[in-house]
DNA sequence: TATTGTTATACTCTATAACTATA
DNA sequence: TATAGTTATAGAGTATAACAATA
C-alpha cells in the first residue's frame, strides 16, 4: 500500500538529540532497571532451564519445607492461580515433591534432585547479586534496599490512604 | 479426582513464620517494587483510558515533536515492533498525528486533542512521582536514581564484560 | 460458610522472524 | 545493501471469574 507523501519533510531527530522526559523519574528508572535485571536473571538461570519465577520458587520452598501453595501466595503477595503451573512444572521435573496431608492442603518440599539444583541456583543468585551490586558502595546498597521498600509501600497504598 | 492422603500431616507454616530467602536482594526488591509501581501507574492513567505504555509514549512524542518510530525505539531501547500497535492506538484516538515525509520515515507529533490529554497526563505523572517519593528524603531520592542507573548498566552488561 | 487447590481465560509487556517499501 | 515500518507470533508475568473438594 502506498502512503501519501507531503511536501514538508519532517525534522528528523537523531537519538542523541532526543529528550527523554521520563529520565530521572522513579517510575521510569525503576521499570527500566527491573526489566534489565529480569533479563539478566533469565540468562543466569537459563543454564539450568529455569525461568526466574521457577528459580525463585525453588529457593522459596527450599527455605520453607512443608509450606503450602496458598501460604506462598499470601507471603509472596502472588496470585495463587499462577503458582499451579509453576509448581506442576517443578514437580514434573522432579525438583519439588508434594505431600498430601489434612484437607486439601498440600505440603511442598524439595526432592533430592531439587536440592542439588538448588545449590546451583543459590550460587546463581549470589553471582547475580554480586554482579548487580558490583559498582555500588555498601552504603548505596543498603540505601537502595531501604528506599525500594519505602517506594513499594507507597505504591501499594496508591490512592488508598 | 480424589487425592491419596498420607498419615503424616505436614507441618503448616503461617505466612508470618515463613522465611523469605530473597528478601533484601536487589533483584527481588526491584521486581516487587516495579510491579507495584506499574500497578499504580495503571490506576493513575486509567482515568483517561491510557495504559502506562501509552501515557509514556504520549509524553515522549510531546517532548520530541517530529520524531520517528525507529528513533523512539533506539532512544527508548524498546522494540520497534511493539511501537506499531501502540502508535496506531494513539493515532486512532486522535491523540497522535503521523506526517509522511521522505522515504518511509513517518514523523510523529501531538494533535490538539493530544495536547489537552497530555496536560492531564503530565499532571498524572507529577502526582505519581510525588506520591511514590512521599516518604523519601531528598538525599534518598537522588541516591536511588543514581543507584538504579548503575544497577541497570550492570544488568545490561551481564555476562558481557 | 470459609479455605485450598484448580481450570480457563485474558491482558500487558517484551521479543524474534519474516516481510514490504524506500533510499 | 541498509533502513523504516509492518505483520504474525510467541512467551513470561499478572489478574479475575468460576469451580470442586474439604474442613
Tab-separated table of C-alpha atoms (C1' of nucleotides) in Angstrom:
chain	number	residue	atom	x	y	z
A	1	UNK	CA	0.000	0.000	0.000
A	2	UNK	CA	1.300	3.392	-0.999
A	3	UNK	CA	1.292	6.132	1.561
A	4	UNK	CA	0.552	9.666	0.555
A	5	UNK	CA	3.598	11.867	0.931
A	6	UNK	CA	3.545	15.527	1.851
A	7	UNK	CA	5.905	18.232	0.676
A	8	UNK	CA	7.174	19.407	4.023
A	9	UNK	CA	9.718	16.858	5.118
A	10	UNK	CA	9.577	16.479	8.887
A	11	UNK	CA	12.558	17.382	11.003
A	12	UNK	CA	14.459	14.227	11.788
A	13	UNK	CA	15.895	13.788	15.241
A	14	UNK	CA	18.798	11.512	15.947
A	15	UNK	CA	18.557	9.608	19.224
A	16	UNK	CA	21.369	11.673	20.748
A	17	UNK	CA	19.296	14.801	20.287
A	18	UNK	CA	16.098	13.397	21.730
A	19	UNK	CA	14.642	14.460	25.016
A	20	UNK	CA	13.714	11.761	27.454
A	21	UNK	CA	11.017	13.438	29.544
A	22	UNK	CA	10.817	10.441	31.887
A	23	UNK	CA	14.540	10.253	32.526
A	24	UNK	CA	15.204	10.660	36.215
A	25	UNK	CA	11.671	9.727	37.238
A	26	UNK	CA	11.235	6.975	39.791
A	27	UNK	CA	8.660	5.069	37.761
A	28	UNK	CA	10.708	5.003	34.572
A	29	UNK	CA	14.133	4.280	36.086
A	30	UNK	CA	12.610	1.571	38.248
A	31	UNK	CA	10.861	-0.062	35.321
A	32	UNK	CA	13.898	0.113	33.062
A	33	UNK	CA	16.206	-1.336	35.688
A	34	UNK	CA	13.764	-4.068	36.635
A	35	UNK	CA	13.410	-5.192	33.017
A	36	UNK	CA	17.189	-5.299	32.619
A	37	UNK	CA	17.594	-7.268	35.836
A	38	UNK	CA	14.910	-9.761	34.802
A	39	UNK	CA	16.753	-10.287	31.531
A	40	UNK	CA	19.947	-10.936	33.493
A	41	UNK	CA	18.078	-13.436	35.676
A	42	UNK	CA	16.723	-15.194	32.609
A	43	UNK	CA	20.254	-15.540	31.306
A	44	UNK	CA	21.681	-16.670	34.623
A	45	UNK	CA	19.129	-19.400	35.353
A	46	UNK	CA	18.657	-20.407	31.760
A	47	UNK	CA	21.692	-22.654	32.063
A	48	UNK	CA	19.541	-24.917	34.248
A	49	UNK	CA	16.449	-24.497	32.078
A	50	UNK	CA	14.795	-22.459	34.804
A	51	UNK	CA	12.833	-19.272	34.395
A	52	UNK	CA	13.260	-16.523	37.010
A	53	UNK	CA	9.934	-17.450	38.619
A	54	UNK	CA	10.894	-21.119	38.797
A	55	UNK	CA	14.300	-20.444	40.312
A	56	UNK	CA	12.659	-18.154	42.875
A	57	UNK	CA	10.042	-20.732	43.793
A	58	UNK	CA	12.673	-23.437	44.192
A	59	UNK	CA	14.635	-21.204	46.552
A	60	UNK	CA	11.478	-20.300	48.420
A	61	UNK	CA	10.364	-23.875	49.031
A	62	UNK	CA	13.914	-24.817	49.966
A	63	UNK	CA	13.789	-22.226	52.736
A	64	UNK	CA	10.274	-23.256	53.790
A	65	UNK	CA	9.910	-27.028	53.649
A	66	UNK	CA	6.323	-28.115	54.233
A	67	UNK	CA	4.764	-24.861	53.105
A	68	UNK	CA	1.599	-24.859	51.016
A	69	UNK	CA	0.650	-23.113	47.813
A	70	UNK	CA	-1.686	-20.639	49.460
A	71	UNK	CA	0.884	-19.788	52.115
A	72	UNK	CA	3.368	-18.939	49.399
A	73	UNK	CA	0.763	-16.849	47.618
A	74	UNK	CA	-0.002	-14.878	50.759
A	75	UNK	CA	3.609	-14.383	51.833
A	76	UNK	CA	4.868	-13.671	48.339
A	77	UNK	CA	1.856	-11.449	47.582
A	78	UNK	CA	1.484	-13.548	44.471
A	79	UNK	CA	-1.608	-14.859	42.801
A	80	UNK	CA	-2.249	-18.441	43.926
A	81	UNK	CA	-3.621	-19.185	40.471
A	82	UNK	CA	-0.289	-18.637	38.825
A	83	UNK	CA	1.540	-20.932	41.202
A	84	UNK	CA	-0.320	-24.010	39.930
A	85	UNK	CA	1.513	-24.423	36.653
A	86	UNK	CA	4.749	-23.258	38.248
A	87	UNK	CA	4.596	-25.945	40.932
A	88	UNK	CA	3.424	-28.557	38.423
A	89	UNK	CA	6.403	-27.850	36.205
A	90	UNK	CA	8.928	-28.181	39.038
A	91	UNK	CA	7.225	-31.335	40.281
A	92	UNK	CA	7.195	-32.862	36.797
A	93	UNK	CA	10.943	-32.266	36.559
A	94	UNK	CA	11.420	-33.963	39.907
A	95	UNK	CA	12.671	-30.899	41.745
A	96	UNK	CA	9.677	-30.464	44.031
A	97	UNK	CA	7.607	-33.001	45.952
A	98	UNK	CA	4.036	-32.670	47.092
A	99	UNK	CA	2.856	-34.391	50.243
A	100	UNK	CA	-0.900	-34.619	50.640
A	101	UNK	CA	-1.952	-34.013	54.234
A	102	UNK	CA	-5.041	-32.887	56.099
A	103	UNK	CA	-7.822	-31.487	53.992
A	104	UNK	CA	-6.832	-30.067	50.655
A	105	UNK	CA	-3.552	-28.630	51.884
A	106	UNK	CA	-0.520	-29.926	50.032
A	107	UNK	CA	2.868	-29.581	51.640
A	108	UNK	CA	5.699	-28.702	49.293
A	109	UNK	CA	9.270	-29.788	49.740
A	110	UNK	CA	12.492	-30.130	47.795
A	111	UNK	CA	13.462	-33.517	46.391
A	112	UNK	CA	16.992	-34.889	46.445
A	113	UNK	CA	17.422	-33.825	42.844
A	114	UNK	CA	15.920	-30.458	43.730
A	115	UNK	CA	18.468	-29.997	46.499
A	116	UNK	CA	21.296	-30.453	44.049
A	117	UNK	CA	19.782	-27.983	41.587
A	118	UNK	CA	19.060	-25.560	44.411
A	119	UNK	CA	22.756	-25.489	45.290
A	120	UNK	CA	23.469	-24.318	41.753
A	121	UNK	CA	20.577	-21.881	41.846
A	122	UNK	CA	21.818	-20.427	45.130
A	123	UNK	CA	25.206	-19.861	43.546
A	124	UNK	CA	23.458	-18.248	40.597
A	125	UNK	CA	21.540	-15.869	42.837
A	126	UNK	CA	24.745	-14.978	44.641
A	127	UNK	CA	26.543	-14.346	41.379
A	128	UNK	CA	23.645	-12.214	40.161
A	129	UNK	CA	23.572	-10.116	43.323
A	130	UNK	CA	27.328	-9.657	43.240
A	131	UNK	CA	27.291	-8.528	39.634
A	132	UNK	CA	24.298	-6.209	40.034
A	133	UNK	CA	25.839	-4.518	43.061
A	134	UNK	CA	29.346	-4.580	41.624
A	135	UNK	CA	29.571	-0.813	41.197
A	136	UNK	CA	27.613	0.171	44.291
A	137	UNK	CA	29.129	1.164	47.584
A	138	UNK	CA	27.954	-0.685	50.683
A	139	UNK	CA	26.111	2.465	51.727
A	140	UNK	CA	24.398	2.714	48.356
A	141	UNK	CA	23.392	-0.928	48.557
A	142	UNK	CA	21.757	-0.569	51.945
A	143	UNK	CA	20.150	2.708	51.000
A	144	UNK	CA	18.597	1.424	47.834
A	145	UNK	CA	17.067	-1.612	49.526
A	146	UNK	CA	15.518	0.645	52.159
A	147	UNK	CA	14.342	3.131	49.560
A	148	UNK	CA	12.829	0.398	47.384
A	149	UNK	CA	10.791	-0.883	50.317
A	150	UNK	CA	9.548	2.607	51.093
A	151	UNK	CA	8.570	3.202	47.466
A	152	UNK	CA	6.919	-0.217	47.235
A	153	UNK	CA	4.812	0.603	50.276
A	154	UNK	CA	3.784	3.950	48.817
A	155	UNK	CA	2.904	2.313	45.503
A	156	UNK	CA	0.829	-0.408	47.190
A	157	UNK	CA	-1.141	2.228	49.094
A	158	UNK	CA	-1.626	4.356	45.997
A	159	UNK	CA	-4.994	6.099	46.178
A	160	UNK	CA	-5.800	4.093	49.282
A	161	UNK	CA	-4.631	6.273	52.173
B	1	UNK	CA	-10.347	-36.704	41.322
B	2	UNK	CA	-9.514	-37.972	44.772
B	3	UNK	CA	-6.020	-37.448	46.067
B	4	UNK	CA	-4.339	-40.052	48.176
B	5	UNK	CA	-3.741	-38.811	51.693
B	6	UNK	CA	-0.797	-39.790	53.851
B	7	UNK	CA	-0.754	-40.304	57.585
B	8	UNK	CA	1.925	-37.820	58.496
B	9	UNK	CA	0.278	-34.426	58.369
B	10	UNK	CA	2.760	-31.870	57.069
B	11	UNK	CA	3.849	-29.028	59.291
B	12	UNK	CA	1.818	-25.982	58.367
B	13	UNK	CA	3.556	-22.631	58.273
B	14	UNK	CA	1.672	-19.400	58.683
B	15	UNK	CA	2.903	-16.580	56.471
B	16	UNK	CA	4.322	-14.719	59.470
B	17	UNK	CA	6.613	-17.653	60.196
B	18	UNK	CA	7.847	-18.083	56.657
B	19	UNK	CA	11.332	-17.278	55.559
B	20	UNK	CA	11.718	-15.090	52.540
B	21	UNK	CA	15.156	-16.071	51.244
B	22	UNK	CA	15.035	-13.354	48.579
B	23	UNK	CA	14.099	-10.572	50.950
B	24	UNK	CA	16.759	-7.888	50.836
B	25	UNK	CA	18.103	-8.985	47.466
B	26	UNK	CA	18.372	-6.384	44.730
B	27	UNK	CA	16.621	-8.499	42.112
B	28	UNK	CA	13.618	-9.332	44.274
B	29	UNK	CA	13.089	-5.909	45.873
B	30	UNK	CA	13.484	-4.260	42.482
B	31	UNK	CA	10.992	-6.569	40.849
B	32	UNK	CA	8.462	-6.277	43.650
B	33	UNK	CA	8.662	-2.503	43.711
B	34	UNK	CA	8.478	-2.210	39.939
B	35	UNK	CA	5.350	-4.340	39.786
B	36	UNK	CA	3.702	-2.240	42.493
B	37	UNK	CA	4.647	0.985	40.718
B	38	UNK	CA	3.301	-0.304	37.399
B	39	UNK	CA	0.014	-1.103	39.127
B	40	UNK	CA	-0.079	2.441	40.499
B	41	UNK	CA	0.585	3.805	37.012
B	42	UNK	CA	-2.219	1.681	35.589
B	43	UNK	CA	-4.566	3.123	38.176
B	44	UNK	CA	-3.389	6.685	37.675
B	45	UNK	CA	-3.675	6.765	33.872
B	46	UNK	CA	-6.693	4.504	33.720
B	47	UNK	CA	-8.899	7.531	34.320
B	48	UNK	CA	-8.005	8.641	30.783
B	49	UNK	CA	-8.223	5.116	29.353
B	50	UNK	CA	-4.464	5.052	28.895
B	51	UNK	CA	-2.124	2.208	29.699
B	52	UNK	CA	1.285	3.028	31.213
B	53	UNK	CA	2.992	2.471	27.867
B	54	UNK	CA	0.516	4.728	26.077
B	55	UNK	CA	0.857	7.545	28.584
B	56	UNK	CA	4.648	7.257	28.343
B	57	UNK	CA	4.607	7.345	24.556
B	58	UNK	CA	2.324	10.385	24.549
B	59	UNK	CA	4.710	12.208	26.886
B	60	UNK	CA	7.659	11.110	24.798
B	61	UNK	CA	6.273	12.366	21.495
B	62	UNK	CA	5.146	15.567	23.175
B	63	UNK	CA	8.760	16.223	24.148
B	64	UNK	CA	10.074	15.189	20.726
B	65	UNK	CA	7.764	16.512	18.004
B	66	UNK	CA	8.721	15.160	14.593
B	67	UNK	CA	10.465	12.058	15.894
B	68	UNK	CA	10.046	8.725	14.130
B	69	UNK	CA	9.162	5.273	15.362
B	70	UNK	CA	12.652	3.861	14.952
B	71	UNK	CA	14.198	6.836	16.731
B	72	UNK	CA	11.939	6.212	19.689
B	73	UNK	CA	12.838	2.544	19.621
B	74	UNK	CA	16.558	3.298	19.658
B	75	UNK	CA	16.404	6.017	22.301
B	76	UNK	CA	13.918	4.169	24.480
B	77	UNK	CA	15.747	0.862	23.987
B	78	UNK	CA	12.377	-0.526	23.064
B	79	UNK	CA	11.444	-2.968	20.386
B	80	UNK	CA	10.264	-1.077	17.278
B	81	UNK	CA	7.799	-3.901	16.644
B	82	UNK	CA	5.843	-3.171	19.782
B	83	UNK	CA	5.520	0.510	18.994
B	84	UNK	CA	3.358	-0.182	15.944
B	85	UNK	CA	0.140	-1.046	17.737
B	86	UNK	CA	0.911	1.496	20.430
B	87	UNK	CA	1.204	4.327	17.909
B	88	UNK	CA	-1.782	3.058	15.943
B	89	UNK	CA	-3.941	3.103	19.054
B	90	UNK	CA	-2.981	6.675	19.956
B	91	UNK	CA	-3.480	7.804	16.374
B	92	UNK	CA	-6.884	6.143	16.162
B	93	UNK	CA	-7.939	8.021	19.272
B	94	UNK	CA	-6.782	11.279	17.718
B	95	UNK	CA	-4.001	11.941	20.200
B	96	UNK	CA	-1.095	11.437	17.807
B	97	UNK	CA	-0.608	12.525	14.216
B	98	UNK	CA	1.624	10.926	11.624
B	99	UNK	CA	3.203	13.058	8.898
B	100	UNK	CA	4.609	11.111	5.977
B	101	UNK	CA	7.894	12.553	4.765
B	102	UNK	CA	10.936	11.398	2.838
B	103	UNK	CA	11.219	7.705	2.267
B	104	UNK	CA	9.390	5.524	4.731
B	105	UNK	CA	10.070	7.746	7.717
B	106	UNK	CA	6.934	8.910	9.496
B	107	UNK	CA	7.157	11.911	11.764
B	108	UNK	CA	5.077	11.720	14.910
B	109	UNK	CA	3.522	14.674	16.633
B	110	UNK	CA	0.834	15.502	19.164
B	111	UNK	CA	-2.575	16.630	17.938
B	112	UNK	CA	-4.577	19.417	19.521
B	113	UNK	CA	-6.636	16.838	21.375
B	114	UNK	CA	-3.425	15.068	22.334
B	115	UNK	CA	-2.041	18.276	23.791
B	116	UNK	CA	-5.045	18.586	26.073
B	117	UNK	CA	-4.754	14.970	27.201
B	118	UNK	CA	-1.006	15.357	27.642
B	119	UNK	CA	-1.587	18.185	30.102
B	120	UNK	CA	-3.633	15.773	32.215
B	121	UNK	CA	-1.076	13.013	31.758
B	122	UNK	CA	1.715	15.343	32.833
B	123	UNK	CA	-0.210	16.149	35.978
B	124	UNK	CA	-0.735	12.418	36.498
B	125	UNK	CA	2.979	11.708	36.191
B	126	UNK	CA	3.737	14.510	38.640
B	127	UNK	CA	1.187	13.177	41.090
B	128	UNK	CA	2.607	9.688	40.743
B	129	UNK	CA	6.172	10.822	41.339
B	130	UNK	CA	5.123	12.903	44.336
B	131	UNK	CA	3.251	10.012	45.893
B	132	UNK	CA	5.972	7.441	45.224
B	133	UNK	CA	8.646	9.675	46.735
B	134	UNK	CA	6.398	10.920	49.520
B	135	UNK	CA	8.323	9.154	52.279
B	136	UNK	CA	11.787	9.569	50.820
B	137	UNK	CA	14.237	12.257	51.791
B	138	UNK	CA	15.696	14.388	49.011
B	139	UNK	CA	19.022	12.611	49.515
B	140	UNK	CA	17.367	9.204	49.258
B	141	UNK	CA	15.602	10.272	46.090
B	142	UNK	CA	18.789	11.370	44.366
B	143	UNK	CA	20.688	8.365	45.607
B	144	UNK	CA	18.164	5.840	44.394
B	145	UNK	CA	18.028	7.320	40.900
B	146	UNK	CA	21.812	7.151	40.691
B	147	UNK	CA	21.891	3.637	42.109
B	148	UNK	CA	19.184	2.433	39.730
B	149	UNK	CA	21.172	3.673	36.750
B	150	UNK	CA	24.295	1.929	37.998
B	151	UNK	CA	22.419	-1.330	38.545
B	152	UNK	CA	20.702	-1.037	35.157
B	153	UNK	CA	24.084	-0.666	33.488
B	154	UNK	CA	25.467	-3.687	35.321
B	155	UNK	CA	22.404	-5.738	34.387
B	156	UNK	CA	22.641	-4.731	30.719
B	157	UNK	CA	26.293	-5.805	30.639
B	158	UNK	CA	25.551	-9.066	32.416
B	159	UNK	CA	27.900	-11.770	31.118
B	160	UNK	CA	29.176	-9.351	28.520
B	161	UNK	CA	32.197	-7.719	30.149
C	1	DT	C1'	-19.531	-20.949	55.048
C	2	DA	C1'	-14.537	-20.279	54.525
C	3	DT	C1'	-10.378	-22.132	52.709
C	4	DT	C1'	-7.416	-24.782	49.352
C	5	DG	C1'	-6.400	-26.034	45.080
C	6	DT	C1'	-7.687	-25.962	40.099
C	7	DT	C1'	-9.099	-24.665	35.245
C	8	DA	C1'	-9.961	-21.471	31.786
C	9	DT	C1'	-9.186	-17.199	30.114
C	10	DA	C1'	-7.351	-12.646	29.137
C	11	DC	C1'	-4.362	-8.682	29.290
C	12	DT	C1'	0.290	-6.214	29.348
C	13	DC	C1'	4.922	-6.064	28.184
C	14	DT	C1'	8.629	-7.961	25.689
C	15	DA	C1'	10.978	-10.475	21.858
C	16	DT	C1'	12.118	-12.854	17.200
C	17	DA	C1'	11.383	-13.911	12.351
C	18	DA	C1'	9.983	-12.640	8.079
C	19	DC	C1'	8.100	-9.384	5.139
C	20	DT	C1'	7.390	-4.733	2.155
C	21	DA	C1'	8.828	-0.215	0.804
C	22	DT	C1'	12.200	3.080	0.180
C	23	DA	C1'	16.870	5.236	-0.341
D	1	DT	C1'	22.505	-3.308	0.715
D	2	DA	C1'	20.761	-0.691	4.626
D	3	DT	C1'	16.955	1.402	6.936
D	4	DA	C1'	11.816	2.280	8.227
D	5	DG	C1'	7.830	0.363	9.072
D	6	DT	C1'	4.725	-3.726	9.383
D	7	DT	C1'	2.624	-8.329	10.423
D	8	DA	C1'	2.354	-12.531	12.760
D	9	DT	C1'	3.538	-14.975	16.523
D	10	DA	C1'	5.314	-16.368	20.909
D	11	DG	C1'	6.481	-16.266	25.723
D	12	DA	C1'	6.636	-14.546	30.576
D	13	DG	C1'	4.216	-12.358	34.259
D	14	DT	C1'	-0.003	-10.912	36.209
D	15	DA	C1'	-5.062	-10.910	37.034
D	16	DT	C1'	-10.244	-12.245	37.551
D	17	DA	C1'	-14.118	-15.484	37.430
D	18	DA	C1'	-15.895	-19.772	38.250
D	19	DC	C1'	-15.439	-24.231	40.063
D	20	DA	C1'	-14.603	-28.701	43.143
D	21	DA	C1'	-13.058	-30.554	47.461
D	22	DT	C1'	-12.570	-30.194	52.171
D	23	DA	C1'	-12.963	-28.520	56.980
